[in-house]
Coordinates of C-alpha atoms and ligand atoms in Angstrom, one line a residue:
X9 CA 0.0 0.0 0.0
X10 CA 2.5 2.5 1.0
X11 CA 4.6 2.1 -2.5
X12 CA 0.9 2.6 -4.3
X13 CA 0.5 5.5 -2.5
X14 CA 3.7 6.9 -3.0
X15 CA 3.2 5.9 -6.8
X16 CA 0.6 8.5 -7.7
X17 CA 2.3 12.1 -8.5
X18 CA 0.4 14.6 -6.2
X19 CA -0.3 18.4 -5.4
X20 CA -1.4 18.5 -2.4
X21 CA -4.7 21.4 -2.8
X22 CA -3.8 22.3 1.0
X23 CA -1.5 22.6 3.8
X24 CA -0.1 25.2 6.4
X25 CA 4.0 25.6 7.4
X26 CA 5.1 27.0 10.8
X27 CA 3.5 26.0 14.2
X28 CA 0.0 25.8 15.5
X29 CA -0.2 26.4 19.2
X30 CA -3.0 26.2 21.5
X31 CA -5.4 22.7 21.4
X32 CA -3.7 21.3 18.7
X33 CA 0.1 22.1 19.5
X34 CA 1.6 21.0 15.5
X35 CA 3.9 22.2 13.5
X36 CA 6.1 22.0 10.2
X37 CA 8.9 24.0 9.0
X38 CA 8.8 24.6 5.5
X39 CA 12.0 22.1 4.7
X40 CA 10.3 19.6 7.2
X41 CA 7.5 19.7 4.8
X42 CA 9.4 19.3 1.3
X43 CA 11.4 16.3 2.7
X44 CA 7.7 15.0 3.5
X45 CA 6.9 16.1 0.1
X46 CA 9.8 14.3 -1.3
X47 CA 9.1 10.9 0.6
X48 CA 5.7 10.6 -0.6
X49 CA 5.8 12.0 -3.9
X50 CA 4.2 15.6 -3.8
X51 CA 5.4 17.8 -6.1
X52 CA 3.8 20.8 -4.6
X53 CA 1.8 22.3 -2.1
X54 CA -0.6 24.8 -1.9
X55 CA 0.3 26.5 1.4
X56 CA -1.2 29.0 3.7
X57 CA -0.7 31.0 6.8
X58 CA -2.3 33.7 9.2
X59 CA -0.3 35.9 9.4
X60 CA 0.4 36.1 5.7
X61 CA 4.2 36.7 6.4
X62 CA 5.4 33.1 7.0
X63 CA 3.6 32.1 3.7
X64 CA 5.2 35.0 1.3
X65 CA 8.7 34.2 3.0
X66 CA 8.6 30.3 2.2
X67 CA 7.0 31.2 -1.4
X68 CA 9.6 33.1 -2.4
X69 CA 12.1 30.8 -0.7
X70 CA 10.7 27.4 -2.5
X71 CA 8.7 28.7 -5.6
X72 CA 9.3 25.3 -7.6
X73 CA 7.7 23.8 -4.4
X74 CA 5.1 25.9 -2.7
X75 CA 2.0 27.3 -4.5
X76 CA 0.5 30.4 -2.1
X77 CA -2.9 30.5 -0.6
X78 CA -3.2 34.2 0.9
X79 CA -4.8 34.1 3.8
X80 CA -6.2 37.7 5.0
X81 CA -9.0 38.5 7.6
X82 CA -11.9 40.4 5.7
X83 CA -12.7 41.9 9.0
X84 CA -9.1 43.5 8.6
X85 CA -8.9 47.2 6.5
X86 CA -5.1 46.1 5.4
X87 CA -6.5 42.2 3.7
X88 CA -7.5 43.6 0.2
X89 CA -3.9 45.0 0.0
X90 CA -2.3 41.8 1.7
X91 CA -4.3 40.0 -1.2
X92 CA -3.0 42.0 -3.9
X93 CA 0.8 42.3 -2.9
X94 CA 0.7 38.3 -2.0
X95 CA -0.8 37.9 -6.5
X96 CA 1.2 40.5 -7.7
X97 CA 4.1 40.3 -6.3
X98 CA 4.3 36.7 -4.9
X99 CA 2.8 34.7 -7.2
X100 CA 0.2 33.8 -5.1
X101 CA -2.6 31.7 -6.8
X102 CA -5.8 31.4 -4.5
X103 CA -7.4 33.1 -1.5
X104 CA -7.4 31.2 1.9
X105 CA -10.9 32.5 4.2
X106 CA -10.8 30.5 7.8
X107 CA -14.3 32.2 8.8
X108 CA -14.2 30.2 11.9
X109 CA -11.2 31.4 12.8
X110 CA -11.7 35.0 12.3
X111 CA -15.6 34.7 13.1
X112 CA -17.1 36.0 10.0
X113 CA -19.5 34.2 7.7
X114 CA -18.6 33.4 4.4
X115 CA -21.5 35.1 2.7
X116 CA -20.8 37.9 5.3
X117 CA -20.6 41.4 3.2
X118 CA -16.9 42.0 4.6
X119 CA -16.2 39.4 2.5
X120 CA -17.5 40.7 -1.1
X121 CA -14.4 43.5 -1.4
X122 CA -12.6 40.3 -1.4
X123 CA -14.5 38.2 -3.5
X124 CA -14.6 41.0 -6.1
X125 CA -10.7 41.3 -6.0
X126 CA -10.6 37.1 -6.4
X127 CA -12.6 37.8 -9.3
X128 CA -10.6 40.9 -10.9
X129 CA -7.2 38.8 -10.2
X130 CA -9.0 35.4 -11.6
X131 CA -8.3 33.5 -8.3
X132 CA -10.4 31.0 -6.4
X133 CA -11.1 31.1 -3.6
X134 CA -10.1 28.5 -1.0
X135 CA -12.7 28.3 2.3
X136 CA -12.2 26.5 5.4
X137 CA -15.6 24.3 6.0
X138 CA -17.0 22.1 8.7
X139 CA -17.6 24.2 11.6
X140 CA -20.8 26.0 13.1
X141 CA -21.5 28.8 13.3
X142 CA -19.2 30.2 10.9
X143 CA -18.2 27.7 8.3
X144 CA -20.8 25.5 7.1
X145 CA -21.5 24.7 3.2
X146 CA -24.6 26.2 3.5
X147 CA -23.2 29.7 4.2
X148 CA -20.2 29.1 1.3
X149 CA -23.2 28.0 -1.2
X150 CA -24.6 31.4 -0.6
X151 CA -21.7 33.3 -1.1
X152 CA -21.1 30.8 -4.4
X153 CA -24.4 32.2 -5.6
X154 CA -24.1 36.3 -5.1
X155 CA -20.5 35.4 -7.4
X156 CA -21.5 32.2 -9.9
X157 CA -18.4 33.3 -12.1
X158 CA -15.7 33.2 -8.9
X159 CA -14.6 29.3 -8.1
X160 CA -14.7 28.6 -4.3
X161 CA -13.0 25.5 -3.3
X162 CA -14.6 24.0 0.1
X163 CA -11.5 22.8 1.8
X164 CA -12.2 19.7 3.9
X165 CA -15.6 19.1 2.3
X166 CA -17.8 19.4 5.4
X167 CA -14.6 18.3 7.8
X168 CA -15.4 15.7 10.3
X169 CA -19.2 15.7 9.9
X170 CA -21.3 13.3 8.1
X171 CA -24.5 15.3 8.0
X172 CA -22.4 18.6 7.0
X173 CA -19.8 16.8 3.9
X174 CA -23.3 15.9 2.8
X175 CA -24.5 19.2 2.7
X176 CA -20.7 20.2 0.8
X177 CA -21.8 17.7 -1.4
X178 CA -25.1 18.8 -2.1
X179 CA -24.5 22.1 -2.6
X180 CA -21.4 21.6 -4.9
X181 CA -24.0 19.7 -7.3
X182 CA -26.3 22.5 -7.3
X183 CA -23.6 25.3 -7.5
X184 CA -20.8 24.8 -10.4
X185 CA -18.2 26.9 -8.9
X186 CA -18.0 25.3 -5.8
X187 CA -15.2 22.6 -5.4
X188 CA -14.8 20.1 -2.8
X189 CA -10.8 19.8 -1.2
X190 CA -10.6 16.0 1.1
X191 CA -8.4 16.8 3.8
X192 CA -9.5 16.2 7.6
X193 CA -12.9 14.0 5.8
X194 CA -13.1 11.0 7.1
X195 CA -15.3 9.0 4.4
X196 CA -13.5 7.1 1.7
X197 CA -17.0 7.1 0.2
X198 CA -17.7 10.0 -0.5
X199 CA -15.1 10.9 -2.2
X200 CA -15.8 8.3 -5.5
X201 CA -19.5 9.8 -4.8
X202 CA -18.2 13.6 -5.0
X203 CA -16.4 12.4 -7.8
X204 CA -19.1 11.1 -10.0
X205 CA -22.4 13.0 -8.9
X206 CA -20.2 16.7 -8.4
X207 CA -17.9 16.0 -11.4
X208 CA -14.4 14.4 -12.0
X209 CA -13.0 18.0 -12.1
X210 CA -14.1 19.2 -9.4
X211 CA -12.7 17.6 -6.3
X212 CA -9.2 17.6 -5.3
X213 CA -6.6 15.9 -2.6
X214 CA -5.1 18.1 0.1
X215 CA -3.4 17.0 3.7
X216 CA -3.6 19.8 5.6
X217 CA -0.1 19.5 7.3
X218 CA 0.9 19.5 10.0
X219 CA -2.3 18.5 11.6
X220 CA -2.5 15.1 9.2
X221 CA -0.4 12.4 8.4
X222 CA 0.1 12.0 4.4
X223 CA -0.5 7.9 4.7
X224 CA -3.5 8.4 6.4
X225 CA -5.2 11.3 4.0
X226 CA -3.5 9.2 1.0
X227 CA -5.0 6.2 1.9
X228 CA -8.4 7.6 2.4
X229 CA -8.2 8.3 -1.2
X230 CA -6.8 5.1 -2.8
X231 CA -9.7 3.1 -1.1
X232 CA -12.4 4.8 -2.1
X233 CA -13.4 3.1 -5.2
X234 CA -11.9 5.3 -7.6
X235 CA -9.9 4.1 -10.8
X236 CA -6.4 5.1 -11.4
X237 CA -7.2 7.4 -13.9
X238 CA -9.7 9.0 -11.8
X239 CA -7.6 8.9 -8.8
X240 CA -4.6 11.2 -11.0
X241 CA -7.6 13.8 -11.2
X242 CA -7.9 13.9 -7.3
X243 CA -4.5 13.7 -6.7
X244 CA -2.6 15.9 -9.1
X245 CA -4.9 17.3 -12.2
X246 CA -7.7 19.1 -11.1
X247 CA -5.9 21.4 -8.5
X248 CA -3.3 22.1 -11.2
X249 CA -6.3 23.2 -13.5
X250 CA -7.9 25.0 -11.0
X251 CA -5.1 27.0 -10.0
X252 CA -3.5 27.1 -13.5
X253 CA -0.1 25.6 -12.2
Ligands
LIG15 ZN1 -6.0 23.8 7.1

């Protein structure tokens, strides 16, 4: 199993670098995280981190190796600039929104000056899901339907919840720029079922270091029912479409 895994090129959709204190206590340092990347076979990863700093510094450290998510606060006067700077002169290719986090909903109007912005720079954006009261699919569907033109990718696809990565699930059929990222989703299932009732395109493998392990959000994917040729999608091409790597 572990040379199957390690067999399939990957970008990984998303991950963090530097250390996560409080209840979870983790943390990767950028060349921690390309030897992991090295051992397993990722090619690249889609990075992110609040504050933005950490993120720019390791982008323009690795460029071959990282892919930047910015992640700003809408709450925060100085994200639309963060945003901008991280695109223009980064290379940045997505937006990271952790509503939970920074308690804001996703279809909150602090968010639209950033949305728009997404849109003008022809970005997705990339939206932490899973938790109430802030970051449930239901509140990213209605932001996906006030901008039907700007791709949203729901990062763990409902996280650890059955009843909510149904709900991802459901309302990434019915929107067709919402996306659906595996990381931190415990069903193998529902990943083959994203993949054929969503669309092959439109789902994507991430690990979210350092809080997961890449076996375990690897393996997760290789047993859920998907061929090979659908399992390169999920692992490699539709992230690299998406985010035009
Ligand atoms: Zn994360």
């Amino acid at each position: 199993m572990l040379e199957r895994m390690k067999s399939f090129k990957k970008i990984d959709a998303h991950s963090h670098i530097g250390y996560f204190g409080g209840w979870s206590d983790v943390g990767i340092t950028p060349e921690e995280l390309i030897e992991q990347m090295d051992e397993y076979n990722v090619e690249k990863a889609v990075i992110s981190t609040y504050p933005i700093k950490e993120s720019i510094d390791a982008v323009d450290k690795y460029p071959d190796r990282f892919v930047g998510a910015a992640w700003v606060n809408p709450n925060e006067k100085e994200a639309v600039d963060q945003l901008r700077d991280a695109v223009k002169n980064h290379g940045f290719k997505a937006v990271k929104l952790h509503p939970l986090s920074h308690s804001y909903l996703p279809n909150d109007e602090c968010v639209f000056p950033i949305a728009e912005l997404a849109g003008e720079l022809d970005i997705p954006l990339m939206i932490h899901t899973g938790h109430p009261p802030f970051s449930l699919p239901w509140s990213v569907a209605q932001l996906a339907d006030i901008y039907p033109d700007l791709p949203m990718v729901m990062i763990h696809m409902g996280h650890g919840n059955g009843m909510y990565v149904q709900s991802a699930i459901d309302m990434a059929k019915k929107y067709p720029n919402l996306y659906l990222e595996t990381s931190g989703m415990p069903m193998h299932t529902k990943i083959k079922e994203a993949y054929e009732k969503v669309g092959s395109d439109r789902i994507m493998w991430g690990l979210d270091a350092p809080f997961h392990h890449p076996t375990v959000e690897m393996q997760r994917t290789i047993v859920s029912g998907l061929t090979d040729k659908q399992l390169e999608d999920v692992f490699y091409n539709n992230v690299k479409k998406l985010l035009k790597l």
